[in-house]
Short mmCIF file of N, CA and C in Angstrom, two decimals:
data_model
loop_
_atom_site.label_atom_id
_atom_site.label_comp_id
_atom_site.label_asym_id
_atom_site.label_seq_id
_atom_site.Cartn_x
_atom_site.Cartn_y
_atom_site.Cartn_z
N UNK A 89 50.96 -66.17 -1.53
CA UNK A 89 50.29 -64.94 -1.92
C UNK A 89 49.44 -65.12 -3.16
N UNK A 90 49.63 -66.69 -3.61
CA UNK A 90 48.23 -66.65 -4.97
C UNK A 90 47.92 -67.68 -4.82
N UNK A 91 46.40 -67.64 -5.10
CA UNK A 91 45.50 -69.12 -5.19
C UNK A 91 44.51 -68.87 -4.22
N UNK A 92 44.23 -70.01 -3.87
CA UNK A 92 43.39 -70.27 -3.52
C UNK A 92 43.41 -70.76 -2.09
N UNK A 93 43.13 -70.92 -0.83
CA UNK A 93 43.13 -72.14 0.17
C UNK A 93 41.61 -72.78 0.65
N UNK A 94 41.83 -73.61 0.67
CA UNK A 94 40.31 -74.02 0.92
C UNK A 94 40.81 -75.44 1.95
N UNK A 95 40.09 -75.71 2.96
CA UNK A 95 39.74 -76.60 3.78
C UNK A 95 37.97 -77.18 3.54
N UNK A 96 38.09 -78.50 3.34
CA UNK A 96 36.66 -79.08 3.43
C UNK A 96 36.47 -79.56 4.87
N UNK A 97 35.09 -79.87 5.71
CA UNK A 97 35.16 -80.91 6.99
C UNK A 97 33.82 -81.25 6.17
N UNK A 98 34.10 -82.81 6.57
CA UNK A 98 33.10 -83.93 6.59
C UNK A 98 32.71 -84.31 8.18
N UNK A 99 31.14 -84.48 8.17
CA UNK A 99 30.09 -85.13 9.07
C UNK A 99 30.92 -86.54 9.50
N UNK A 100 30.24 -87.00 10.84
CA UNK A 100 30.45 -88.06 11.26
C UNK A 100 30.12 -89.34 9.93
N UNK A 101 29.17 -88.93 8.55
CA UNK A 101 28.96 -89.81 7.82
C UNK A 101 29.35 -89.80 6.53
N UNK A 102 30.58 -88.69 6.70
CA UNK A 102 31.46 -88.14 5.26
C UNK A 102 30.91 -87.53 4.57
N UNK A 103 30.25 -86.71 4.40
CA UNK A 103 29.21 -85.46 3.81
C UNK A 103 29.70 -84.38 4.30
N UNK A 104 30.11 -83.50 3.39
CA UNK A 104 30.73 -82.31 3.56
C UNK A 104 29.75 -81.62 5.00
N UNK A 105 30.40 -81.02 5.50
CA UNK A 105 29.85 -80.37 6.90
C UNK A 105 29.97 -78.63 6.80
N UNK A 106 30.86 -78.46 5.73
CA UNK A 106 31.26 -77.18 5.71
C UNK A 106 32.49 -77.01 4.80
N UNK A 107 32.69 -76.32 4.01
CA UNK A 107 33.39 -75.85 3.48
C UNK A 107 34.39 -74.22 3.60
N UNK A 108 35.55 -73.99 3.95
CA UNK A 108 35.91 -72.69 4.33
C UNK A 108 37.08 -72.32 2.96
N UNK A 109 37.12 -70.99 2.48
CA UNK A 109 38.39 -70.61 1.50
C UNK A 109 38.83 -69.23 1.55
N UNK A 110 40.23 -69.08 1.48
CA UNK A 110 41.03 -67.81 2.18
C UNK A 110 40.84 -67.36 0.68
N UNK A 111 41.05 -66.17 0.51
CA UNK A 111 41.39 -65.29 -0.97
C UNK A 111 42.16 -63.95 -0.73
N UNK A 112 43.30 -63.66 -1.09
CA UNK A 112 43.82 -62.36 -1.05
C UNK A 112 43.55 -61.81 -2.41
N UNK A 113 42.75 -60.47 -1.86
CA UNK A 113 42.37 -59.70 -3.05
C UNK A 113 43.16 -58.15 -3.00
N UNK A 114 43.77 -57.97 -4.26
CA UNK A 114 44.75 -57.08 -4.05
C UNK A 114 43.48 -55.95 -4.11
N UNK A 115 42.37 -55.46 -3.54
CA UNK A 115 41.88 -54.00 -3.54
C UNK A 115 41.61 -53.92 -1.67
N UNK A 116 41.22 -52.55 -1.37
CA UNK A 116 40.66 -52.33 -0.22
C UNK A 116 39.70 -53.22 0.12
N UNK A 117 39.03 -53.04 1.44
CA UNK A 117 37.92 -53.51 2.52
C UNK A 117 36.70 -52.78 1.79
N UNK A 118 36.89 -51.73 1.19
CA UNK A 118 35.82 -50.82 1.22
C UNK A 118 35.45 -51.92 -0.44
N UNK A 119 36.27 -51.72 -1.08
CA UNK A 119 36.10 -52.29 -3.02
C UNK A 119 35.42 -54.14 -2.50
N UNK A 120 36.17 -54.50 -1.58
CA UNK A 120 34.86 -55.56 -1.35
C UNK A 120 33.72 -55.85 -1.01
N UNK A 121 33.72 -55.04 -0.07
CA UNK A 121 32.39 -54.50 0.75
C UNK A 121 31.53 -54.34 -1.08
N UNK A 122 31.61 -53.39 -1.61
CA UNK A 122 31.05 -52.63 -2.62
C UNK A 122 30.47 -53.99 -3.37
N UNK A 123 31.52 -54.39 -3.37
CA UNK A 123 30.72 -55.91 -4.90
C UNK A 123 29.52 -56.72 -3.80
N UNK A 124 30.11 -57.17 -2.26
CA UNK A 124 29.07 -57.83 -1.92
C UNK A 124 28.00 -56.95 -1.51
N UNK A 125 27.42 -55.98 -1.43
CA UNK A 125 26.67 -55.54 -1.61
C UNK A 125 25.82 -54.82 -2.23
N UNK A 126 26.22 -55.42 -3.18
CA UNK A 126 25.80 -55.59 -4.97
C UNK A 126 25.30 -56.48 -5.19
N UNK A 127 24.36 -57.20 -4.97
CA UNK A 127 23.84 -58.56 -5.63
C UNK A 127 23.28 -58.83 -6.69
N UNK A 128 22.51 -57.27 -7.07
CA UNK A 128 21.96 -57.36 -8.42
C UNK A 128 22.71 -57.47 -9.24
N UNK A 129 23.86 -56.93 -9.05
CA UNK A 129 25.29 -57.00 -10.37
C UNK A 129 25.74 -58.56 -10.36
N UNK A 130 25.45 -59.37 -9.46
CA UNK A 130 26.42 -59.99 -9.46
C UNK A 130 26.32 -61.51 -10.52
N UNK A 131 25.19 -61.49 -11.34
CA UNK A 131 25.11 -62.22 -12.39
C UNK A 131 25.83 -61.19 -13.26
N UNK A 132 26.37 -60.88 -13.69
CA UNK A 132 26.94 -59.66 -14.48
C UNK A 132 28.43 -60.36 -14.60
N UNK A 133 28.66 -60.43 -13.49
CA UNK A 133 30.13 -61.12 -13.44
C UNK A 133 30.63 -62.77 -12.84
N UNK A 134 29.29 -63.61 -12.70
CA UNK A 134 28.97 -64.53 -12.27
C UNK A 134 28.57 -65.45 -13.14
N UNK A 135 29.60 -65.73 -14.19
CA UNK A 135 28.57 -66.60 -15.33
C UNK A 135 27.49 -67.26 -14.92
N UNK A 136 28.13 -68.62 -14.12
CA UNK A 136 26.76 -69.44 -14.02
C UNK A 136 25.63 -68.98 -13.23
N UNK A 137 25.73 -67.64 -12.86
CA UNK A 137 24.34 -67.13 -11.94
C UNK A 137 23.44 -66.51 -12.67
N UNK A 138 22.41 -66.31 -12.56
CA UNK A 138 20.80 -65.55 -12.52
C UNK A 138 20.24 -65.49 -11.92
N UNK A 139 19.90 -63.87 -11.71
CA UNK A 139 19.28 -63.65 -10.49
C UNK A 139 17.94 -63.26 -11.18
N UNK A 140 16.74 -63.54 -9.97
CA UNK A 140 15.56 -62.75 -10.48
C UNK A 140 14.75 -61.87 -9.86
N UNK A 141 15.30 -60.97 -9.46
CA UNK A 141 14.59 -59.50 -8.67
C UNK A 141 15.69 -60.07 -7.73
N UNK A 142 15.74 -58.62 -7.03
CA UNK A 142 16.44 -58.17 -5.79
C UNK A 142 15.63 -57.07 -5.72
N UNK A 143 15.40 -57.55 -4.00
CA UNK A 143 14.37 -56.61 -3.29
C UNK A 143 15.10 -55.92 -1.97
N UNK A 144 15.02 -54.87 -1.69
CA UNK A 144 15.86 -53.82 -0.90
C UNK A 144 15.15 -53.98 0.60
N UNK A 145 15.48 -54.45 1.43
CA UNK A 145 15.07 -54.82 3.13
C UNK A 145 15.61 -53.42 3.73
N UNK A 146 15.47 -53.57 4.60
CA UNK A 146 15.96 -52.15 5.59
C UNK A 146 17.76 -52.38 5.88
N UNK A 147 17.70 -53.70 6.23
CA UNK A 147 19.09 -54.19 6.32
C UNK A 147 19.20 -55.43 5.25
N UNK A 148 20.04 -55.10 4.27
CA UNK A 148 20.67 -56.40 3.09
C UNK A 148 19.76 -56.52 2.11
N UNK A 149 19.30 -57.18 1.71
CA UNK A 149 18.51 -57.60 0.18
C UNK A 149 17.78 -59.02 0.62
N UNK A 150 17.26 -59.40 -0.32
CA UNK A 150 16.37 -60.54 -0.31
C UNK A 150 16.09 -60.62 -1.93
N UNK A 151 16.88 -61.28 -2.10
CA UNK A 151 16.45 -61.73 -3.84
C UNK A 151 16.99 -63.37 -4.20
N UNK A 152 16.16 -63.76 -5.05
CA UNK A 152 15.92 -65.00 -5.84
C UNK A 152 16.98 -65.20 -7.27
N UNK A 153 18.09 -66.73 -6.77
CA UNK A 153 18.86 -67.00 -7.88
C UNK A 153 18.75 -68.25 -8.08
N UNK A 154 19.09 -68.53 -10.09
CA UNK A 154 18.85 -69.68 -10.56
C UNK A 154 20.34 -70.13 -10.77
N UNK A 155 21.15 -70.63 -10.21
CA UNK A 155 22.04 -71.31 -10.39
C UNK A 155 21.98 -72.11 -11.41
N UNK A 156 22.77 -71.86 -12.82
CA UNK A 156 22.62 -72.89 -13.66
C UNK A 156 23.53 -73.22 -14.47
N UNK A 157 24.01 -74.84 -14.05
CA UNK A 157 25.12 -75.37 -14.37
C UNK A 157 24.23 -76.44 -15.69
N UNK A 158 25.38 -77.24 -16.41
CA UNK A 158 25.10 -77.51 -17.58
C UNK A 158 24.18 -78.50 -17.50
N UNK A 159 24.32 -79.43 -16.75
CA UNK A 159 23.32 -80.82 -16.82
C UNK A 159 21.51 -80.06 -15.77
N UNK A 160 21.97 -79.56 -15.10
CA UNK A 160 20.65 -78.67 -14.36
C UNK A 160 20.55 -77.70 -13.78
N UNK A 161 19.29 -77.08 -13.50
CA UNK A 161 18.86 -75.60 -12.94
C UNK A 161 18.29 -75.92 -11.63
N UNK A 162 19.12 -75.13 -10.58
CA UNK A 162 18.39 -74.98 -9.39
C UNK A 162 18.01 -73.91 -8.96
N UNK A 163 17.10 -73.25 -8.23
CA UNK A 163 16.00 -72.43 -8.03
C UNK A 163 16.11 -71.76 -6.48
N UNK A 164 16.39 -71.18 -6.06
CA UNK A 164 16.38 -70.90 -4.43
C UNK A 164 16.14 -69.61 -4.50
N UNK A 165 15.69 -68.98 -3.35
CA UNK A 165 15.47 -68.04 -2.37
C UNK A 165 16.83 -67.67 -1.99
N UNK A 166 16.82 -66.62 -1.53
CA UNK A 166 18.40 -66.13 -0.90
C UNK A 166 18.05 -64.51 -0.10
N UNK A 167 18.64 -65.21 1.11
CA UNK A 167 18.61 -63.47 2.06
C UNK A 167 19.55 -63.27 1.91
N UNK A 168 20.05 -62.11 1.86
CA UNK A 168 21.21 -61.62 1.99
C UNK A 168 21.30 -60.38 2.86
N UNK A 169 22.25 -60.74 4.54
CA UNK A 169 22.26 -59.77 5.57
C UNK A 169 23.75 -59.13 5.51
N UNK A 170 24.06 -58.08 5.35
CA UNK A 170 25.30 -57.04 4.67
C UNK A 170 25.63 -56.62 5.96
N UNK A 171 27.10 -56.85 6.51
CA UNK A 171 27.17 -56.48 7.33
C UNK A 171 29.30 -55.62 7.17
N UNK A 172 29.93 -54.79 8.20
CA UNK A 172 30.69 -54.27 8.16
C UNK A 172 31.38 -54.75 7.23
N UNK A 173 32.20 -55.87 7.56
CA UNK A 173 33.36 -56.81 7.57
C UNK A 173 32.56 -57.68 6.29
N UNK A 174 31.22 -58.09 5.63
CA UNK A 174 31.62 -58.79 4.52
C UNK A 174 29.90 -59.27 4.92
N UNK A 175 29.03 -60.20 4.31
CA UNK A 175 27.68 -59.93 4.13
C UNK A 175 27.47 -61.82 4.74
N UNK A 176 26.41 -62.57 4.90
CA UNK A 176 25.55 -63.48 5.52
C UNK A 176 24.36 -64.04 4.44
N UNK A 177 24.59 -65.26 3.49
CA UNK A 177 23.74 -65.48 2.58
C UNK A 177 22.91 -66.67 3.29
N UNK A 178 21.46 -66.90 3.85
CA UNK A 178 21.26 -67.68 3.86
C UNK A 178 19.59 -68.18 2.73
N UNK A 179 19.35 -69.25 3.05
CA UNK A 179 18.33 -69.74 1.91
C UNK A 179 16.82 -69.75 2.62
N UNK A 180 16.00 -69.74 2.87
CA UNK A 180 14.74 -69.80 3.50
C UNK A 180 13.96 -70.76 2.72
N UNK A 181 13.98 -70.89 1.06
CA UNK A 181 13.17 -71.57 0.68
C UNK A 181 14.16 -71.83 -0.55
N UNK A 182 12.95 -72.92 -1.28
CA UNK A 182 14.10 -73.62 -2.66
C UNK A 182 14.40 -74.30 -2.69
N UNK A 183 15.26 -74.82 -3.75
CA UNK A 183 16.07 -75.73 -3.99
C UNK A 183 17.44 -76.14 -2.70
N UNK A 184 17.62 -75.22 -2.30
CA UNK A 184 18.66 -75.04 -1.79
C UNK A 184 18.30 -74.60 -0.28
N UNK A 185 17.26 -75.01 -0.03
CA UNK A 185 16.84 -74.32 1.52
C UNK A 185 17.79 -74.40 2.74
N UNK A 186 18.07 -73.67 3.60
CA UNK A 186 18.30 -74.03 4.97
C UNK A 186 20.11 -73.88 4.15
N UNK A 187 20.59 -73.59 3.27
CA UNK A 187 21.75 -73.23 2.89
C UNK A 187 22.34 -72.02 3.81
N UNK A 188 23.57 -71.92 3.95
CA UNK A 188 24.08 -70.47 4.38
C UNK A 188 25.63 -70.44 3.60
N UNK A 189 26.21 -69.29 3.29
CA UNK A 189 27.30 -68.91 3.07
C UNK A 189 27.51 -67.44 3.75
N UNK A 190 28.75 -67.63 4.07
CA UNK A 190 29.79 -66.32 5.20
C UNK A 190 30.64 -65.70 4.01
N UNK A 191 30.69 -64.45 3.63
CA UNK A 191 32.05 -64.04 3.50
C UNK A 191 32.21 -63.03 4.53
N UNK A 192 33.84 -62.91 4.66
CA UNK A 192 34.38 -61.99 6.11
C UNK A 192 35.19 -61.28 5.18
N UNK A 193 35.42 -60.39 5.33
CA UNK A 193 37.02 -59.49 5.16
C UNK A 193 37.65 -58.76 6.06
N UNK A 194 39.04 -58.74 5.76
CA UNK A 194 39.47 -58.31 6.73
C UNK A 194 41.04 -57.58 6.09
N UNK A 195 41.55 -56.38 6.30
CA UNK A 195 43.17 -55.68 6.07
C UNK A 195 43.79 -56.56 5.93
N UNK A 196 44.61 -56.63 5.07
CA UNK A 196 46.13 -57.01 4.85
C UNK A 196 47.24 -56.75 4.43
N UNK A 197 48.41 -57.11 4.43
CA UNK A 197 49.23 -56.43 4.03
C UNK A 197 49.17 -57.12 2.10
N UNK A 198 49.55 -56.22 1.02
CA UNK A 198 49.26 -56.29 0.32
C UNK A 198 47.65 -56.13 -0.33
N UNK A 199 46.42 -56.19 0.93
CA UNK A 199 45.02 -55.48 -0.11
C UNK A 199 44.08 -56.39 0.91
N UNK A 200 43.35 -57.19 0.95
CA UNK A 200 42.22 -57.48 1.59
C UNK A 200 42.41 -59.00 1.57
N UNK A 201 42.15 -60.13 2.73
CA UNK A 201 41.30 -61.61 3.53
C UNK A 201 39.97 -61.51 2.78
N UNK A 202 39.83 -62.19 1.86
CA UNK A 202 38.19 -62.70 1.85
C UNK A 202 38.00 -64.00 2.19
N UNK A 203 37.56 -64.33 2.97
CA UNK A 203 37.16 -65.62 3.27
C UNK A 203 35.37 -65.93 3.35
N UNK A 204 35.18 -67.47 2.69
CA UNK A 204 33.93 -67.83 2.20
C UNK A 204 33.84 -68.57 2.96
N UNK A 205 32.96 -69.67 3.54
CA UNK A 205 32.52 -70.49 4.17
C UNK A 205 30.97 -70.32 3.81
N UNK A 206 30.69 -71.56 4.09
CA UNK A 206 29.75 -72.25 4.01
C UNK A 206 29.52 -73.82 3.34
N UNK A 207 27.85 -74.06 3.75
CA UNK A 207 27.28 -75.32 3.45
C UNK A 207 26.22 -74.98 2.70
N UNK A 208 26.58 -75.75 1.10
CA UNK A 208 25.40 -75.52 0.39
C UNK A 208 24.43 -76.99 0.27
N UNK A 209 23.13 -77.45 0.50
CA UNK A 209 22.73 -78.51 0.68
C UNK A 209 22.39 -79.19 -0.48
N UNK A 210 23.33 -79.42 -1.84
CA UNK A 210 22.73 -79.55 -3.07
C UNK A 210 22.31 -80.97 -2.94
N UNK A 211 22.37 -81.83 -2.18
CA UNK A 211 21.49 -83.07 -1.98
C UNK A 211 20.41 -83.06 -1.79
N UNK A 212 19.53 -81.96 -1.40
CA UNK A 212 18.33 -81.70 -1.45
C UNK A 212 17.82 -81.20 -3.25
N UNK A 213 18.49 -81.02 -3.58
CA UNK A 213 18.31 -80.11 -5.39
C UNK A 213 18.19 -81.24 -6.52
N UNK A 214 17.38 -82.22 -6.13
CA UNK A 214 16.56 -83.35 -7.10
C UNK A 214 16.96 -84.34 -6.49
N UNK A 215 16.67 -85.79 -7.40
CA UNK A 215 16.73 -86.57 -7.38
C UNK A 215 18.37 -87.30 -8.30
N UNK A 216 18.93 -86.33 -9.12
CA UNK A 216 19.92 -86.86 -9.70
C UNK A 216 21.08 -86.50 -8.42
N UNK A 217 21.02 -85.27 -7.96
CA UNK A 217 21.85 -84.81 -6.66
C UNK A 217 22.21 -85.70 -5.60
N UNK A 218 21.19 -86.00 -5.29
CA UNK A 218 20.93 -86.93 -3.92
C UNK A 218 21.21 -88.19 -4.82
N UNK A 219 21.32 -88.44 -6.08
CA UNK A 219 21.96 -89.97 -5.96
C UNK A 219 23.27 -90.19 -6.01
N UNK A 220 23.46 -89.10 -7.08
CA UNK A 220 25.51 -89.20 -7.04
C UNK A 220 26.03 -88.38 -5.65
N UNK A 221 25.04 -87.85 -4.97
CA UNK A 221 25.70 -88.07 -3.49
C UNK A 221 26.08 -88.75 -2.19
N UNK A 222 24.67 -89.67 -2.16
CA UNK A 222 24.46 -90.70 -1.84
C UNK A 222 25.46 -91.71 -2.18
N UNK A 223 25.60 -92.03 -3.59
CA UNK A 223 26.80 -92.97 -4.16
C UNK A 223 28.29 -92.85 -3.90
N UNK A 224 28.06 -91.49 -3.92
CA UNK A 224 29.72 -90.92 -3.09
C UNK A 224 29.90 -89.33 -2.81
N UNK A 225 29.77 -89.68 -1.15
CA UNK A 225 29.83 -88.32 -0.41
C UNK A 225 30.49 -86.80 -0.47
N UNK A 226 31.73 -87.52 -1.72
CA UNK A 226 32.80 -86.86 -1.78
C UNK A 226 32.24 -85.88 -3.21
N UNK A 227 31.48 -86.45 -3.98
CA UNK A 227 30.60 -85.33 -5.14
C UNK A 227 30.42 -83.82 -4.47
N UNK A 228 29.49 -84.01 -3.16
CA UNK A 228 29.24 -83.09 -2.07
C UNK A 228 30.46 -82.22 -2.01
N UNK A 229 31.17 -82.77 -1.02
CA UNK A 229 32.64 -81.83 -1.12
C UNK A 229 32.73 -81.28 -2.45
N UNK A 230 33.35 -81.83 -3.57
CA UNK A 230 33.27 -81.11 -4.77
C UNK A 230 32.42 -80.14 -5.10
N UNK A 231 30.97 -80.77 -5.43
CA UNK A 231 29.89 -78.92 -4.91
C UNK A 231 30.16 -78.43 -4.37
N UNK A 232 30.32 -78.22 -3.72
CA UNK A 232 30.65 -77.45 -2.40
C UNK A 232 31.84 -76.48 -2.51
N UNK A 233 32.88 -76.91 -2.69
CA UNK A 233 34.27 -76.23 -2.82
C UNK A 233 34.27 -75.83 -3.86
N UNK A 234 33.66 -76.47 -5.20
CA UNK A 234 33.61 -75.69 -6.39
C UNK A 234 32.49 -74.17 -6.45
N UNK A 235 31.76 -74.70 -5.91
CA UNK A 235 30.66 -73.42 -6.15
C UNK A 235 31.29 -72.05 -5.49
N UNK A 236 31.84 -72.53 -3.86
CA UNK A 236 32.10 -71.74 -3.32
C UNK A 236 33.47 -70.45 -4.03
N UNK A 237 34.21 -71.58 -4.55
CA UNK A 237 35.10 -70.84 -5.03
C UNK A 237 34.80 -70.09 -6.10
N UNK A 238 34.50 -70.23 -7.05
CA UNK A 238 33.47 -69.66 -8.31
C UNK A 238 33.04 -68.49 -7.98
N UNK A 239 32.52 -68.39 -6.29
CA UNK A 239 31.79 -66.84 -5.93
C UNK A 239 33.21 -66.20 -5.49
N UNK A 240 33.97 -67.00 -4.68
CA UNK A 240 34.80 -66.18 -4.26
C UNK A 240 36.00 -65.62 -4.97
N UNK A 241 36.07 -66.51 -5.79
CA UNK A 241 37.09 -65.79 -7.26
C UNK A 241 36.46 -65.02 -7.69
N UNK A 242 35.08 -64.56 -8.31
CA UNK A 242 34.39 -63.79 -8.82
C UNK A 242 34.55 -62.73 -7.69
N UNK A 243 34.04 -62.70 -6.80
CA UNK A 243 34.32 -61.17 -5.89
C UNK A 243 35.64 -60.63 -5.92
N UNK A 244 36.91 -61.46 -5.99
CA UNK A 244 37.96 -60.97 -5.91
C UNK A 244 38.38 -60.13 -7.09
N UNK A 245 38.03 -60.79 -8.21
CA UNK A 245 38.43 -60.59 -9.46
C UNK A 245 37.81 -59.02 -9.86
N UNK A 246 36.03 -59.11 -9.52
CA UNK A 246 35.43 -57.70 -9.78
C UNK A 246 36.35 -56.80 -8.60
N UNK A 247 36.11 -57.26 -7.26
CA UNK A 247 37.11 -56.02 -6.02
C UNK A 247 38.25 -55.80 -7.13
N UNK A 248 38.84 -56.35 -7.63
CA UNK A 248 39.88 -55.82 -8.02
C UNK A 248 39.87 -55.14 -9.92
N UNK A 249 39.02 -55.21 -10.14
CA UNK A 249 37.77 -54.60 -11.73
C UNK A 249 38.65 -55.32 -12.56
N UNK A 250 39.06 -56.55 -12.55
CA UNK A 250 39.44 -57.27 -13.27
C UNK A 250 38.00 -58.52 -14.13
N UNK A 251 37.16 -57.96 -13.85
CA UNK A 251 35.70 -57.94 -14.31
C UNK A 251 34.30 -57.67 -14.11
#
């Protein structure tokens, strides 16, 4: 009932393929729903994020974030399609193109399933990326599972206004 679960899968060439992580968040369906479809807030409670405009679509948002961790800044595009059960991030352009992340939610006993998934392509996000990935596949996984979790602790933590 605490932590974290996360499963990585690696490609036929050991490069993360996908990343998936369970989260029980002690608030309702509805208090999650609310944060992910919030994106403008969500540098607010997202240290390493910055966002720059969020633009209002008929369905979800479409706004631009600078991910920025200590050694570098990456730059992407981001759709974001909001749907019942939990919202659809994918990348169109950027640093980070052709990216997608899932969160789902779902009832539980004790408060709400958030689950994250996705593949973020930070081997495309320079030339320092693509070498310590290249050098070892397993960096990848680490992006990957770290970033992911970072958002998904952050949603849990605000669902539950613990920030």
């Amino acid at each position: 009932s605490r932590g974290t679960v996360a499963i990585i899968e690696s490609d036929a060439q050991g490069r993360v393929a996908q990343a998936s992580l369970a989260e029980l968040v002690k608030a309702s369906p509805g208090a999650v729903q609310k944060v992910l479809d919030a994106p403008g807030e969500w540098d607010s409670f997202i240290r390493s994020l910055e966002i720059d405009g969020v633009t209002k679509r008929a369905k979800g948002h479409d706004f631009d974030m600078a991910f920025s961790f200590t050694a570098f800044d990456i730059d992407t595009k981001i759709a974001l399609d909001a749907r019942a059960n939990g919202a659809d991030l994918t990348s169109p352009s950027g640093d980070l193109s052709r990216s997608i992340i899932a969160f789902h939610h779902a009832p539980s006993a004790g408060g709400t399933i958030l689950t994250t998934t996705g593949r973020i392509r930070f081997r495309q996000a320079g030339r320092i990326m693509r070498t310590m990935i290249d050098n070892d596949p397993i960096f990848g996984h680490a992006l990957n599972a770290s970033s992911l979790t970072v958002m998904s602790r952050s949603f849990k933590l605000r669902s539950e206004g613990r920030r």
